[in-house]
Short mmCIF file of C-alpha atoms in Angstrom, two decimals:
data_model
loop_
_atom_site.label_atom_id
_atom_site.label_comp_id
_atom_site.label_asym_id
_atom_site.label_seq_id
_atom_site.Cartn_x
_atom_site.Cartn_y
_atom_site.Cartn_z
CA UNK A 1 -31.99 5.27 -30.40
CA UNK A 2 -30.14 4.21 -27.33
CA UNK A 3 -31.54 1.59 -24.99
CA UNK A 4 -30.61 2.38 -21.41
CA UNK A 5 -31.44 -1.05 -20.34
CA UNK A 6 -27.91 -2.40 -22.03
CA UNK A 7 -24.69 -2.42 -20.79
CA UNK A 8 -21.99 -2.86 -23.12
CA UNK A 9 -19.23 -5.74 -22.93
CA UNK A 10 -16.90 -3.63 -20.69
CA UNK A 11 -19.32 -2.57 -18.10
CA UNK A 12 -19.70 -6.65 -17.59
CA UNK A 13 -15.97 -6.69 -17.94
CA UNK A 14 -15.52 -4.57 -14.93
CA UNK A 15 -18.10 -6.01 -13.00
CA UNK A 16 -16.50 -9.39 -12.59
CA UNK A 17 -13.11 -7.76 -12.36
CA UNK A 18 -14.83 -6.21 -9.43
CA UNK A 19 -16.20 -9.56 -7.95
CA UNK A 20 -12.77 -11.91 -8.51
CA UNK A 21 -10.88 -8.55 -6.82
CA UNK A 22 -13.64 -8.33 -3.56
CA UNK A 23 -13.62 -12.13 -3.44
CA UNK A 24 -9.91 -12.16 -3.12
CA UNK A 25 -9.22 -9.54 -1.13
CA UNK A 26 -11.97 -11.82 1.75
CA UNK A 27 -10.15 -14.32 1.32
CA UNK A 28 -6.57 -13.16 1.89
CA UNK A 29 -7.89 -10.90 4.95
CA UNK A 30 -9.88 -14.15 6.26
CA UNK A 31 -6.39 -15.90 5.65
CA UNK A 32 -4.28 -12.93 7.88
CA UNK A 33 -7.10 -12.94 10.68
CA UNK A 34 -9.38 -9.86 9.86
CA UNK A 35 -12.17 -11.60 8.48
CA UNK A 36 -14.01 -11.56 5.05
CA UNK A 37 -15.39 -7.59 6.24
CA UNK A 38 -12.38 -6.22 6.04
CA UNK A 39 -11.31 -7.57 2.90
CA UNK A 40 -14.65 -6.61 1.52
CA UNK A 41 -14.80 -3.36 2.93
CA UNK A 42 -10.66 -2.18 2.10
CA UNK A 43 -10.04 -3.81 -0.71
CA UNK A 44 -7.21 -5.82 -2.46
CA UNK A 45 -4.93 -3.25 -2.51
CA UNK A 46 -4.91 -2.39 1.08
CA UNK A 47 -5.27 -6.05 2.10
CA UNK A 48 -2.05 -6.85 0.21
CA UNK A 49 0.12 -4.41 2.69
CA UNK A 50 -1.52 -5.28 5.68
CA UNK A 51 0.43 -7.09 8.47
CA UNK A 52 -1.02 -10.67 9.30
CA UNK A 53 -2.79 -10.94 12.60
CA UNK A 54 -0.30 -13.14 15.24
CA UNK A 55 -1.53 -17.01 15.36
CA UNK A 56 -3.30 -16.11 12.21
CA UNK A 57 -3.08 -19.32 8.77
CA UNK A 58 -0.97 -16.09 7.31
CA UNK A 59 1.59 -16.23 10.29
CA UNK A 60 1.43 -20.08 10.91
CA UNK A 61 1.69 -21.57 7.38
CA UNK A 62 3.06 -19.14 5.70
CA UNK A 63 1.77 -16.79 2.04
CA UNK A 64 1.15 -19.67 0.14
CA UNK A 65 -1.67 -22.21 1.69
CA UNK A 66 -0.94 -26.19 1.44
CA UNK A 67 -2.63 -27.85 -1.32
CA UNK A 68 -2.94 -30.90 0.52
CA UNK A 69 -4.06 -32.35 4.04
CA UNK A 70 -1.66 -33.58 5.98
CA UNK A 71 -1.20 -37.19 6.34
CA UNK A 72 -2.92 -38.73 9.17
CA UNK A 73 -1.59 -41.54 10.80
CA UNK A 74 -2.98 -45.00 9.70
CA UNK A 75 -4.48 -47.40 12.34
CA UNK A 76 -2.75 -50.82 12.59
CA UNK A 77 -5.88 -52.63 12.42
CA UNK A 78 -6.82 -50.65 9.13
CA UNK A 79 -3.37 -51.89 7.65
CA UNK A 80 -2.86 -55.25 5.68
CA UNK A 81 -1.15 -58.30 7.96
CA UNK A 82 2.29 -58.59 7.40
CA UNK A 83 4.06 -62.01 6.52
CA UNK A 84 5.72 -63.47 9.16
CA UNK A 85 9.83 -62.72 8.99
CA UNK A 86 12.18 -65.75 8.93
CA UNK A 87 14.29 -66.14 11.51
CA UNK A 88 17.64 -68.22 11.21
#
């Protein structure tokens, strides 16, 4: 007997093949300045060929985001005292 309430390993497979692609493709259009919609609603495949937007993260910093934030200046009165220098 087959019990249509199942579905076998690559159904589930699929399925979050289908949810790492969709959330992908929202970010990379939020990234070129579409927003997540478009990503969701075209797709990686399209998203991948598509132009970045202009003042868009895609056209300012580039493919590849930065890992890190960028260093922020330090206050003076945050830092350590330095030892007086010696004069001669």
């Amino acid at each position: 007997m087959i019990d249509i309430g199942t579905i076998g390993p690559k159904a589930l497979y699929f399925l979050f093949a289908w949810l790492i692609t969709a959330a992908a493709a929202a970010w990379l259009s939020e990234r070129k300045g579409y927003g997540e919609r478009v990503g969701l609603t075209l797709g990686l495949l399209i998203m991948v060929f598509l132009p970045g937007r202009p003042g868009s993260k895609w056209r300012v910093d580039g493919w590849r985001p930065r890992r890190r934030r960028p260093l922020q200046p330090r206050d003076d009165s945050t830092q350590a005292p330095q030892p007086p220098t010696r004069l001669s």
